[in-house]
Amino acid sequence: MIDRTQVLHVARLARLQLTDDEVGRMSTELSNILGHIEKLSALDLTDVEPTTHVVAVGSALRPDVVRESLPREVAFEQAPDIADDGFRVPSPQA
Amino acid sequence: MTHLTDLTAKTAIDAITSGDLDAAELFDAYRSAAAAEDLNAYTWVADQTPDLGAAAAAPLRGVPLAVKDLFCTAGVPSQAGSRILEGYRPPHTATVVERLAAAGTSLLGKTNQDEFAMGSSNENSAYGPVKNPWDRSRVPGGSSGGSAAAVAAGLAPWALGTDTGGSIRQPAALCGIVGLKPTYGTVSRYGMIAFASSLDQAGPFARDVTDVALLYSHMHGRDPRDATSVGHPEATVLPTAERMDGLRLGVPEDLTGEGVEPGVMAAFEAALQTARDLGASVERVALPHADYGLSAYYVIAPAEASSNLARFDGVRYGRRSGADDLVSMYTKTRHDYFGDEVKRRILIGTYALSSGFYDAYYAGAQKVRTLIARDFTAAFAGVDLIVTPTSPGVAFPLGAKTDDPLAMYLNDYFTVPISLAGLPAISLPCGLSEGLPVGLQLAGPAFSENRILDAAYAWERALAFDSTPSRIGAAR
């Protein structure tokens, strides 16, 4: 069970605003999904190694050479707001 | 040739090579069909036929290619089915799209999909649902629903999709075409807008096994821009097998028909008999932890998604909602432009990764992933390939499962365990139930694509399913 307080806590962590109605709906839906996931607790997982990656790969290192990066004007092309050669955002302190 | 769009890609390539068909004429036939389509399969279609001179000289002869919207294509809308990327035209192109262009495909259009590939019906697209060409009141499956519907309806000869938990195989099944989810890591993920990075895998859709093999043969390869890409240890060979002599097929022990539609089970069992007639043996295999696949998947995939989707913050690209302070700008932007399913998965994933729950959920799911992978390793000691129905049911009516996320997730029951183990699997049509296509899933050990394609080719010939676009539904 995941109640309204928990939904709001997780939404804050995820930087996601929810309307009052959404909080209620998500509480019900997430509880149902977590109920299904609870099935995992039936398994004895002591001494089982976790799998983070299925195919064996070593560390991939590229040669340390200077390469061209994305030109600044191209990087800005899709930005919602730019100013003074940077991405403009509202003040964190407002 | 009255129906140019009925030709398979390989047939068209041979006709272009021999001078019987002009590459531009083929592209134009598909472009006209795609521009006029009413399935909502495309979110963008090329507005003119490009100069195909160089492409027509390359192996794939300029044959048009439809590309799922989440593959970045420079200068062309790449929106991943999301409102937050509405109008986004990336500066870069996905490696696999570049590879295929170098091999001679030409970009025909971008296809509709569930938002960020989260869904099994294509109803989670911000650009509207896709209709199934077999029955327009039904879903095409998802998340690569636009690609599957386009290929089935003759709006593209072949297409690119991605599969995280079944998003190539399930729509291929529901649309009566062939779709391959290759071994994890064989195709570069560079330029794919990420959902769950340890599972995401690009793969081909086509109307027959030969075309799927041909497209895949030009897709794989190690890419320095994707540190997890491994390429494929051998070249992909166009399949030629006519028999399945000596091939050992395994059917999971707990696949008794429970939870599977009777018509799907009947088509599956008839297909198994066809395999026996071709010389294959069919036996039961134990996959004791496969039943936990969905639970593990619905921890791992949302957890990785919640991390990947943190990049959509309204700062550098995509849409932004106005607000007075920075954090409110983030939270409002994400509220206004993410759809419900995406929000649901971000919340589940964030919850599973949060302090106090990480060990129980995320770490636990990763351990279950180990158990599932071990099950497959053990099973493949006794059989060559594992077979199941691709999806428990045929295409369902639009709207039938939108109010019940869990019922929607059950679509992926047979595909998800294979994704968790990173294994290759193909879906090919094996018959009809209630006049709608039934898909057969064939999975093998890592890097066994050639074995899978050979078996699928022999099986396809014997099953003789008609996937000719202009004849869709003729047998209904």
Coordinates of C-alpha atoms in Angstrom, one line a residue:
Chain A
M1 CA 0.0 0.0 0.0
I2 CA 1.3 3.4 -0.9
D3 CA -0.7 6.3 0.6
R4 CA -1.0 9.9 -0.5
T5 CA 1.9 11.1 1.7
Q6 CA 4.2 8.5 0.1
V7 CA 3.0 9.5 -3.4
L8 CA 3.8 13.1 -2.6
H9 CA 7.2 12.2 -1.2
V10 CA 8.1 10.2 -4.3
A11 CA 6.8 12.9 -6.6
R12 CA 8.9 15.4 -4.9
L13 CA 12.0 13.2 -5.4
A14 CA 11.1 12.8 -9.0
R15 CA 10.5 16.5 -9.5
L16 CA 7.0 15.8 -10.7
Q17 CA 4.0 18.0 -9.8
L18 CA 0.7 16.2 -9.3
T19 CA -2.8 17.6 -9.0
D20 CA -4.9 16.5 -6.1
D21 CA -6.8 14.2 -8.3
E22 CA -3.6 12.6 -9.7
V23 CA -2.3 12.0 -6.2
G24 CA -5.4 10.0 -5.3
R25 CA -5.4 8.0 -8.6
M26 CA -1.7 7.3 -8.4
S27 CA -2.0 6.1 -4.9
T28 CA -4.5 3.4 -6.0
E29 CA -2.7 2.4 -9.2
L30 CA 0.8 2.3 -7.7
S31 CA -0.6 0.2 -4.8
N32 CA -2.0 -2.3 -7.3
I33 CA 1.3 -2.5 -9.2
L34 CA 3.4 -2.8 -6.0
G35 CA 1.0 -5.6 -4.9
H36 CA 2.0 -7.5 -8.0
I37 CA 5.6 -6.8 -7.4
E38 CA 5.4 -8.1 -3.9
K39 CA 5.4 -11.6 -5.5
L40 CA 9.2 -11.3 -5.5
S41 CA 9.4 -11.5 -1.7
A42 CA 8.3 -15.1 -2.0
L43 CA 11.7 -16.0 -3.3
D44 CA 14.8 -16.8 -1.2
L45 CA 17.4 -14.5 -2.7
T46 CA 20.2 -15.0 -0.2
D47 CA 23.5 -15.8 -1.9
V48 CA 22.1 -14.8 -5.3
E49 CA 24.3 -12.2 -7.1
P50 CA 22.4 -9.4 -8.8
T51 CA 22.6 -9.0 -12.5
T52 CA 23.2 -5.4 -13.6
H53 CA 24.2 -6.2 -17.1
V54 CA 23.5 -9.4 -19.1
V55 CA 26.3 -9.4 -21.7
A56 CA 29.9 -9.5 -20.4
V57 CA 31.7 -6.3 -21.4
G58 CA 34.8 -4.9 -20.0
S59 CA 35.5 -1.2 -19.4
A60 CA 35.3 0.6 -22.7
L61 CA 37.9 3.2 -23.0
R62 CA 38.4 5.4 -26.1
P63 CA 41.7 6.8 -27.1
D64 CA 42.2 10.1 -25.2
V65 CA 42.3 12.4 -28.1
V66 CA 40.7 15.8 -28.6
R67 CA 37.6 15.6 -30.8
E68 CA 35.2 18.2 -32.0
S69 CA 32.1 18.6 -29.8
L70 CA 28.6 19.8 -30.6
P71 CA 29.0 23.5 -31.8
R72 CA 27.4 25.9 -29.3
E73 CA 24.9 27.4 -31.7
V74 CA 23.7 23.9 -32.6
A75 CA 23.3 23.0 -29.0
F76 CA 21.2 26.1 -28.5
E77 CA 18.9 25.5 -31.4
Q78 CA 16.4 23.4 -29.5
A79 CA 16.6 25.3 -26.2
P80 CA 13.4 26.9 -24.8
D81 CA 15.2 30.0 -23.6
I82 CA 18.8 31.2 -24.2
A83 CA 20.6 34.3 -23.0
D84 CA 24.2 35.5 -22.9
D85 CA 25.5 32.2 -24.5
G86 CA 23.7 30.0 -21.9
F87 CA 20.5 28.3 -21.1
R88 CA 18.3 30.8 -19.2
V89 CA 16.2 29.4 -16.3
P90 CA 14.2 31.0 -13.5
S91 CA 16.2 31.8 -10.4
P92 CA 16.5 29.0 -7.9
Q93 CA 15.8 31.5 -5.1
A94 CA 12.7 33.2 -6.3
Chain B
M1 CA 3.3 -4.8 -61.1
T2 CA 0.1 -3.4 -59.8
H3 CA 1.0 -3.4 -56.1
L4 CA 4.6 -2.2 -55.7
T5 CA 3.9 -2.0 -52.0
D6 CA 3.1 -5.7 -51.8
L7 CA 6.8 -6.6 -52.7
T8 CA 9.0 -7.7 -49.9
A9 CA 12.2 -5.7 -49.6
K10 CA 14.4 -8.5 -50.9
T11 CA 12.2 -8.9 -54.0
A12 CA 12.2 -5.2 -54.6
I13 CA 16.0 -5.1 -54.2
D14 CA 16.4 -7.9 -56.7
A15 CA 14.1 -6.1 -59.2
I16 CA 16.1 -2.9 -58.8
T17 CA 19.3 -4.7 -59.3
S18 CA 18.1 -6.4 -62.5
G19 CA 16.8 -3.1 -63.8
D20 CA 13.1 -4.1 -63.7
L21 CA 12.3 -1.6 -61.0
D22 CA 13.3 2.0 -60.4
A23 CA 14.3 2.8 -56.8
A24 CA 12.7 6.2 -57.0
E25 CA 9.4 4.7 -58.3
L26 CA 9.4 2.3 -55.3
F27 CA 10.1 5.1 -52.8
D28 CA 7.4 7.2 -54.4
A29 CA 4.8 4.4 -54.2
Y30 CA 5.5 4.0 -50.4
R31 CA 5.7 7.8 -49.8
S32 CA 2.3 8.3 -51.4
A33 CA 0.8 5.5 -49.4
A34 CA 2.4 6.7 -46.2
A35 CA 1.3 10.3 -46.7
A36 CA -2.3 9.2 -47.3
E37 CA -2.5 6.6 -44.5
D38 CA -5.4 6.7 -42.0
L39 CA -4.0 4.3 -39.3
N40 CA -2.1 7.1 -37.6
A41 CA 1.0 4.9 -38.0
Y42 CA 3.3 7.8 -39.0
T43 CA 4.1 11.0 -37.1
W44 CA 6.3 12.3 -39.9
V45 CA 6.6 11.3 -43.6
A46 CA 9.3 12.5 -46.1
D47 CA 7.8 15.3 -48.1
Q48 CA 9.6 14.4 -51.3
T49 CA 11.5 11.5 -52.9
P50 CA 15.2 12.1 -52.3
D51 CA 17.9 11.7 -54.8
L52 CA 18.6 7.9 -54.6
G53 CA 21.7 7.8 -56.8
A54 CA 24.2 6.8 -54.1
A55 CA 21.7 4.7 -52.1
A56 CA 20.6 2.7 -55.1
A57 CA 24.1 1.7 -55.7
A58 CA 24.5 0.4 -52.1
P59 CA 23.4 -3.2 -51.1
L60 CA 19.9 -2.2 -50.0
R61 CA 19.3 -0.2 -53.2
G62 CA 17.5 2.8 -51.8
V63 CA 14.6 0.8 -50.4
P64 CA 12.5 3.0 -48.0
L65 CA 12.8 2.4 -44.3
A66 CA 10.3 3.5 -41.6
V67 CA 11.9 4.4 -38.2
K68 CA 10.3 4.4 -34.8
D69 CA 10.1 7.9 -33.6
L70 CA 12.5 7.4 -30.6
F71 CA 15.5 7.0 -33.0
C72 CA 17.1 10.4 -33.3
T73 CA 17.3 11.5 -37.0
A74 CA 19.1 14.8 -37.6
G75 CA 16.8 17.7 -38.6
V76 CA 13.7 15.4 -38.6
P77 CA 11.1 15.4 -35.7
S78 CA 12.1 12.8 -33.1
Q79 CA 9.5 13.0 -30.4
A80 CA 9.4 9.5 -28.9
G81 CA 5.6 9.7 -28.7
S82 CA 5.9 12.4 -26.0
R83 CA 4.4 15.9 -25.8
I84 CA 7.6 17.0 -23.9
L85 CA 9.6 16.5 -27.2
E86 CA 7.0 18.0 -29.5
G87 CA 8.7 19.6 -32.5
Y88 CA 12.2 18.4 -31.3
R89 CA 14.6 18.0 -34.2
P90 CA 17.9 16.5 -32.9
P91 CA 21.3 17.5 -34.1
H92 CA 22.4 13.9 -34.4
T93 CA 21.3 10.6 -36.0
A94 CA 21.2 7.2 -34.2
T95 CA 24.1 5.0 -35.2
V96 CA 21.8 2.2 -36.4
V97 CA 19.9 4.6 -38.7
E98 CA 23.3 5.8 -40.0
R99 CA 24.5 2.3 -40.6
L100 CA 21.3 1.4 -42.5
A101 CA 21.6 4.6 -44.6
A102 CA 25.1 3.7 -45.5
A103 CA 23.8 0.2 -46.5
G104 CA 21.3 1.9 -48.9
T105 CA 18.0 2.4 -47.1
S106 CA 16.3 5.8 -47.4
L107 CA 14.3 7.4 -44.6
L108 CA 10.6 7.2 -45.5
G109 CA 9.1 8.4 -42.2
K110 CA 9.0 8.3 -38.4
T111 CA 6.4 6.0 -36.8
N112 CA 4.1 6.5 -33.9
Q113 CA 4.8 4.7 -30.6
D114 CA 3.8 4.6 -27.0
E115 CA 5.3 7.5 -25.1
F116 CA 9.0 6.7 -24.4
A117 CA 8.2 3.1 -25.4
M118 CA 6.0 2.6 -22.3
G119 CA 3.0 0.5 -23.4
S120 CA 1.7 -2.5 -25.1
S121 CA -1.1 -1.0 -27.2
N122 CA 0.3 2.3 -28.7
E123 CA -2.5 4.0 -26.8
N124 CA 0.0 5.9 -24.6
S125 CA 1.2 8.0 -27.6
A126 CA 0.7 11.8 -27.2
Y127 CA 0.0 11.8 -30.9
G128 CA -3.0 9.5 -30.7
P129 CA -3.4 5.7 -30.9
V130 CA -2.5 3.6 -34.0
K131 CA -5.2 1.4 -35.6
N132 CA -4.5 -2.2 -36.4
P133 CA -4.8 -2.7 -40.2
W134 CA -6.5 -6.1 -39.6
D135 CA -9.3 -4.4 -37.7
R136 CA -9.3 -0.7 -37.3
S137 CA -11.2 -0.9 -34.0
R138 CA -8.3 -2.8 -32.4
V139 CA -4.8 -1.9 -31.2
P140 CA -1.7 -2.8 -33.2
G141 CA 0.2 -3.6 -30.0
G142 CA 3.1 -1.6 -28.6
S143 CA 5.2 0.1 -28.0
S144 CA 6.4 -0.1 -31.6
G145 CA 2.8 -0.1 -32.9
G146 CA 3.3 2.4 -35.7
S147 CA 6.2 0.5 -37.2
A148 CA 4.3 -2.8 -37.1
A149 CA 1.1 -1.4 -38.5
A150 CA 3.0 0.4 -41.3
V151 CA 4.7 -2.8 -42.4
A152 CA 1.6 -4.9 -42.2
A153 CA -0.5 -2.4 -44.1
G154 CA 2.0 -1.9 -47.0
L155 CA 3.0 1.6 -45.8
A156 CA 6.6 0.5 -45.5
P157 CA 8.5 -2.6 -46.7
W158 CA 10.3 -2.8 -43.4
A159 CA 10.8 -0.8 -40.2
L160 CA 13.0 -0.2 -37.1
G161 CA 11.5 -0.8 -33.7
T162 CA 12.8 -1.2 -30.2
D163 CA 12.1 -3.9 -27.7
T164 CA 12.5 -3.4 -23.9
G165 CA 10.1 -6.1 -22.6
G166 CA 8.3 -7.1 -25.8
S167 CA 7.8 -3.9 -27.8
I168 CA 8.9 -5.5 -31.2
R169 CA 7.6 -9.0 -30.7
Q170 CA 4.1 -8.2 -29.4
P171 CA 3.1 -5.7 -32.1
A172 CA 4.6 -8.0 -34.8
A173 CA 2.4 -10.7 -33.4
L174 CA -0.7 -8.5 -33.3
C175 CA -0.2 -7.2 -36.8
G176 CA 0.7 -10.5 -38.5
I177 CA 4.3 -9.7 -39.4
V178 CA 7.8 -10.8 -38.4
G179 CA 9.8 -8.9 -35.7
L180 CA 13.2 -9.7 -34.2
K181 CA 14.5 -8.7 -30.8
P182 CA 18.3 -9.3 -31.2
T183 CA 20.7 -10.3 -28.4
Y184 CA 21.2 -7.3 -26.0
G185 CA 24.1 -5.2 -27.1
T186 CA 24.4 -6.3 -30.7
V187 CA 23.0 -3.1 -32.0
S188 CA 24.2 0.3 -30.9
R189 CA 21.8 2.3 -28.6
Y190 CA 23.5 5.6 -29.5
G191 CA 20.8 8.0 -30.6
M192 CA 17.9 5.9 -29.2
I193 CA 15.9 8.0 -26.7
A194 CA 16.4 5.8 -23.6
F195 CA 13.7 4.0 -21.7
A196 CA 15.5 1.2 -19.7
S197 CA 19.1 1.1 -20.7
S198 CA 19.9 -2.5 -19.5
L199 CA 17.0 -3.8 -21.6
D200 CA 16.5 -1.5 -24.6
Q201 CA 17.3 -3.2 -27.9
A202 CA 16.7 -2.1 -31.5
G203 CA 15.5 -4.6 -34.0
P204 CA 13.8 -5.1 -37.4
F205 CA 10.2 -5.6 -38.5
A206 CA 9.4 -7.0 -42.0
R207 CA 6.7 -9.1 -43.7
D208 CA 8.9 -12.2 -43.9
V209 CA 11.9 -13.8 -42.2
T210 CA 14.3 -13.1 -45.1
D211 CA 13.7 -9.4 -44.9
V212 CA 14.2 -9.4 -41.2
A213 CA 17.5 -11.2 -41.6
L214 CA 18.6 -8.9 -44.4
L215 CA 17.8 -5.7 -42.4
Y216 CA 19.4 -7.1 -39.2
S217 CA 22.6 -8.1 -41.1
H218 CA 23.2 -4.4 -41.7
M219 CA 22.3 -3.2 -38.1
H220 CA 24.7 -4.9 -35.7
G221 CA 28.2 -3.9 -34.9
R222 CA 30.2 -2.5 -32.1
D223 CA 29.9 1.3 -31.7
P224 CA 32.4 3.4 -29.8
R225 CA 29.6 5.7 -29.0
D226 CA 27.7 3.0 -27.0
A227 CA 30.0 1.5 -24.4
T228 CA 27.6 -1.5 -23.9
S229 CA 27.5 -2.4 -27.5
V230 CA 29.2 -5.7 -28.4
G231 CA 28.4 -6.3 -32.0
H232 CA 27.7 -9.8 -33.3
P233 CA 30.4 -12.4 -33.4
E234 CA 29.3 -13.7 -36.8
A235 CA 27.7 -12.3 -40.0
T236 CA 24.0 -12.7 -40.3
V237 CA 23.3 -15.2 -43.1
L238 CA 20.1 -15.1 -45.1
P239 CA 18.2 -18.2 -44.1
T240 CA 17.7 -21.1 -46.5
A241 CA 16.6 -24.1 -44.3
E242 CA 13.6 -26.0 -45.6
R243 CA 13.5 -28.6 -42.8
M244 CA 13.9 -28.6 -39.0
D245 CA 15.5 -32.1 -38.8
G246 CA 17.1 -32.7 -35.4
L247 CA 16.1 -29.4 -34.0
R248 CA 15.0 -29.6 -30.3
L249 CA 12.3 -27.2 -29.4
G250 CA 11.4 -26.5 -25.8
V251 CA 7.9 -25.5 -24.5
P252 CA 7.9 -24.1 -21.0
E253 CA 6.4 -26.6 -18.5
D254 CA 3.9 -24.2 -17.0
L255 CA 2.5 -23.2 -20.4
T256 CA -0.7 -25.1 -20.1
G257 CA -3.0 -22.7 -21.7
E258 CA -4.1 -21.0 -18.5
G259 CA -4.2 -17.2 -19.2
V260 CA -3.9 -17.8 -22.9
E261 CA -6.8 -17.3 -25.3
P262 CA -8.0 -20.7 -26.6
G263 CA -7.7 -19.6 -30.2
V264 CA -4.1 -18.6 -29.6
M265 CA -3.3 -21.9 -27.9
A266 CA -4.9 -23.8 -30.8
A267 CA -2.8 -21.9 -33.4
F268 CA 0.3 -22.5 -31.3
E269 CA -0.3 -26.2 -31.0
A270 CA -1.0 -26.5 -34.7
A271 CA 2.3 -24.8 -35.4
L272 CA 4.1 -27.2 -33.0
Q273 CA 2.7 -30.1 -35.1
T274 CA 4.0 -28.4 -38.3
A275 CA 7.4 -28.2 -36.7
R276 CA 7.3 -32.0 -35.9
D277 CA 6.3 -32.6 -39.5
L278 CA 9.4 -30.7 -40.5
G279 CA 11.6 -33.0 -38.4
A280 CA 11.8 -31.1 -35.1
S281 CA 11.3 -32.6 -31.7
V282 CA 9.2 -30.8 -29.1
E283 CA 9.7 -31.3 -25.4
R284 CA 8.9 -29.6 -22.1
V285 CA 11.5 -27.4 -20.4
A286 CA 11.6 -26.0 -16.9
L287 CA 11.8 -22.2 -16.4
P288 CA 10.9 -22.1 -12.7
H289 CA 11.5 -18.4 -12.3
A290 CA 10.0 -17.1 -15.5
D291 CA 6.7 -16.5 -13.7
Y292 CA 8.5 -13.8 -11.6
G293 CA 9.6 -12.1 -14.8
L294 CA 6.9 -9.5 -14.9
S295 CA 7.3 -8.5 -11.3
A296 CA 11.1 -8.1 -11.7
Y297 CA 10.6 -6.2 -15.0
Y298 CA 8.2 -3.8 -13.5
V299 CA 10.8 -2.8 -10.9
I300 CA 13.9 -2.7 -13.1
A301 CA 12.4 -1.0 -16.2
P302 CA 10.7 1.8 -14.2
A303 CA 13.7 2.3 -12.0
E304 CA 16.0 2.8 -15.0
A305 CA 13.3 4.9 -16.7
S306 CA 13.0 7.2 -13.7
S307 CA 16.7 7.9 -14.0
N308 CA 16.8 8.2 -17.8
L309 CA 13.8 10.6 -17.9
A310 CA 15.4 13.0 -15.3
R311 CA 17.0 14.6 -18.4
F312 CA 13.6 16.1 -19.4
D313 CA 13.7 19.2 -17.3
G314 CA 12.8 22.0 -19.7
V315 CA 16.3 23.4 -19.7
R316 CA 18.2 22.4 -22.9
Y317 CA 15.6 21.1 -25.3
G318 CA 11.9 20.1 -25.4
R319 CA 9.0 21.9 -24.0
R320 CA 9.0 24.1 -20.9
S321 CA 6.2 25.4 -18.6
G322 CA 6.7 28.9 -17.2
A323 CA 7.2 29.2 -13.4
D324 CA 8.7 31.7 -11.0
D325 CA 11.5 29.5 -9.6
L326 CA 13.7 26.8 -11.0
V327 CA 12.3 23.8 -9.1
S328 CA 8.7 24.8 -9.9
M329 CA 9.7 25.1 -13.6
Y330 CA 11.0 21.5 -13.5
T331 CA 8.0 20.0 -11.7
K332 CA 5.5 21.9 -13.7
T333 CA 7.1 21.1 -17.1
R334 CA 7.2 17.4 -16.2
H335 CA 3.6 17.5 -15.0
D336 CA 2.3 19.3 -18.1
Y337 CA 4.1 17.3 -20.8
F338 CA 4.5 13.8 -19.5
G339 CA 1.6 11.4 -20.0
D340 CA -0.1 9.2 -17.3
E341 CA 1.8 6.0 -18.0
V342 CA 5.1 7.8 -17.9
K343 CA 4.3 9.5 -14.7
R344 CA 3.2 6.1 -13.2
R345 CA 6.5 4.5 -14.1
I346 CA 8.6 7.4 -13.0
L347 CA 6.9 7.2 -9.6
I348 CA 7.2 3.4 -9.3
G349 CA 10.9 3.6 -10.3
T350 CA 11.7 6.5 -8.0
Y351 CA 9.9 4.6 -5.1
A352 CA 11.9 1.4 -5.9
L353 CA 15.2 3.3 -5.8
S354 CA 14.4 5.4 -2.8
S355 CA 16.1 5.1 0.6
G356 CA 14.7 2.2 2.6
F357 CA 13.2 0.4 -0.4
Y358 CA 16.2 -0.1 -2.7
D359 CA 17.2 -3.5 -1.3
A360 CA 13.8 -4.9 -1.2
Y361 CA 12.8 -3.8 -4.7
Y362 CA 15.6 -2.9 -7.1
A363 CA 18.4 -5.1 -5.7
G364 CA 15.8 -7.9 -5.3
A365 CA 14.6 -7.6 -8.8
Q366 CA 18.2 -7.8 -10.1
K367 CA 18.7 -11.0 -8.2
V368 CA 15.6 -12.5 -9.7
R369 CA 17.1 -11.5 -13.1
T370 CA 20.0 -13.7 -12.3
L371 CA 17.7 -16.6 -11.5
I372 CA 15.8 -16.1 -14.7
A373 CA 19.0 -16.0 -16.8
R374 CA 20.2 -19.2 -15.1
D375 CA 16.9 -20.9 -15.9
F376 CA 17.5 -20.2 -19.6
T377 CA 21.1 -21.3 -19.5
A378 CA 20.0 -24.6 -18.0
A379 CA 17.1 -25.0 -20.5
F380 CA 19.4 -24.4 -23.5
A381 CA 21.6 -27.3 -22.3
G382 CA 18.7 -29.6 -23.3
V383 CA 17.0 -27.8 -26.2
D384 CA 18.1 -25.6 -29.1
L385 CA 15.3 -23.1 -29.0
I386 CA 12.3 -22.2 -26.7
V387 CA 8.9 -21.6 -28.2
T388 CA 5.8 -19.9 -26.8
P389 CA 2.9 -17.9 -28.1
T390 CA 4.3 -14.3 -28.4
S391 CA 1.3 -12.8 -26.7
P392 CA -1.5 -14.5 -24.6
G393 CA -4.1 -12.9 -26.8
V394 CA -4.9 -11.4 -30.3
A395 CA -5.2 -7.7 -30.9
F396 CA -7.7 -6.3 -28.4
P397 CA -10.2 -3.5 -28.9
L398 CA -9.0 0.1 -28.5
G399 CA -9.7 1.3 -25.0
A400 CA -10.2 -2.3 -23.6
K401 CA -7.2 -2.2 -21.2
T402 CA -6.5 1.5 -20.8
D403 CA -8.0 1.7 -17.3
D404 CA -6.1 -1.3 -15.9
P405 CA -2.3 -1.0 -16.1
L406 CA -1.8 -4.5 -14.7
A407 CA -4.0 -6.1 -17.4
M408 CA -2.0 -4.2 -20.0
Y409 CA 1.3 -5.4 -18.5
L410 CA 0.2 -9.1 -18.7
N411 CA 0.5 -8.8 -22.5
D412 CA 4.3 -9.1 -22.0
Y413 CA 4.1 -12.3 -19.9
F414 CA 6.0 -14.4 -22.5
T415 CA 8.3 -11.8 -23.8
V416 CA 9.7 -10.2 -20.6
P417 CA 11.7 -13.1 -19.2
I418 CA 13.7 -13.3 -22.4
S419 CA 14.4 -9.5 -22.3
L420 CA 15.6 -9.8 -18.7
A421 CA 18.1 -12.5 -19.8
G422 CA 19.2 -10.4 -22.8
L423 CA 18.4 -13.2 -25.3
P424 CA 17.4 -13.0 -28.9
A425 CA 13.8 -13.9 -30.0
I426 CA 11.7 -13.6 -33.1
S427 CA 7.9 -13.4 -33.5
L428 CA 6.4 -14.8 -36.7
P429 CA 2.7 -15.2 -37.6
C430 CA 1.5 -18.8 -37.2
G431 CA -2.2 -18.5 -38.0
L432 CA -5.4 -16.7 -37.1
S433 CA -7.8 -16.7 -34.2
E434 CA -11.1 -15.0 -34.6
G435 CA -9.7 -13.7 -37.9
L436 CA -6.8 -12.0 -36.2
P437 CA -3.1 -12.9 -36.4
V438 CA -1.4 -15.1 -33.8
G439 CA 2.3 -14.8 -33.2
L440 CA 4.8 -17.5 -32.4
Q441 CA 7.8 -16.6 -30.3
L442 CA 11.1 -18.5 -30.9
A443 CA 14.0 -17.7 -28.5
G444 CA 17.6 -18.9 -28.4
P445 CA 20.8 -18.5 -26.5
A446 CA 22.8 -15.2 -26.8
F447 CA 24.0 -14.6 -30.3
S448 CA 22.0 -17.5 -31.8
E449 CA 20.2 -15.2 -34.3
N450 CA 21.3 -17.3 -37.3
R451 CA 19.9 -20.5 -35.8
I452 CA 16.6 -18.7 -34.9
L453 CA 16.3 -17.2 -38.4
D454 CA 16.9 -20.5 -40.1
A455 CA 14.3 -22.3 -38.0
A456 CA 11.8 -19.4 -38.4
Y457 CA 12.4 -19.5 -42.2
A458 CA 11.6 -23.2 -42.5
W459 CA 8.6 -22.8 -40.2
E460 CA 7.3 -19.8 -42.1
R461 CA 7.4 -21.7 -45.4
A462 CA 5.4 -24.5 -44.0
L463 CA 2.9 -22.3 -42.1
A464 CA 2.3 -20.3 -45.3
F465 CA 0.8 -17.3 -43.5
D466 CA -0.3 -14.7 -46.1
S467 CA 1.1 -11.3 -45.0
T468 CA 0.6 -9.6 -48.4
P469 CA -0.6 -6.1 -47.5
S470 CA -3.3 -5.8 -50.2
R471 CA -4.7 -9.1 -49.1
I472 CA -4.9 -8.3 -45.3
G473 CA -8.0 -9.9 -43.9
A474 CA -8.9 -11.6 -47.2
A475 CA -8.8 -15.0 -45.4
R476 CA -11.0 -13.8 -42.5

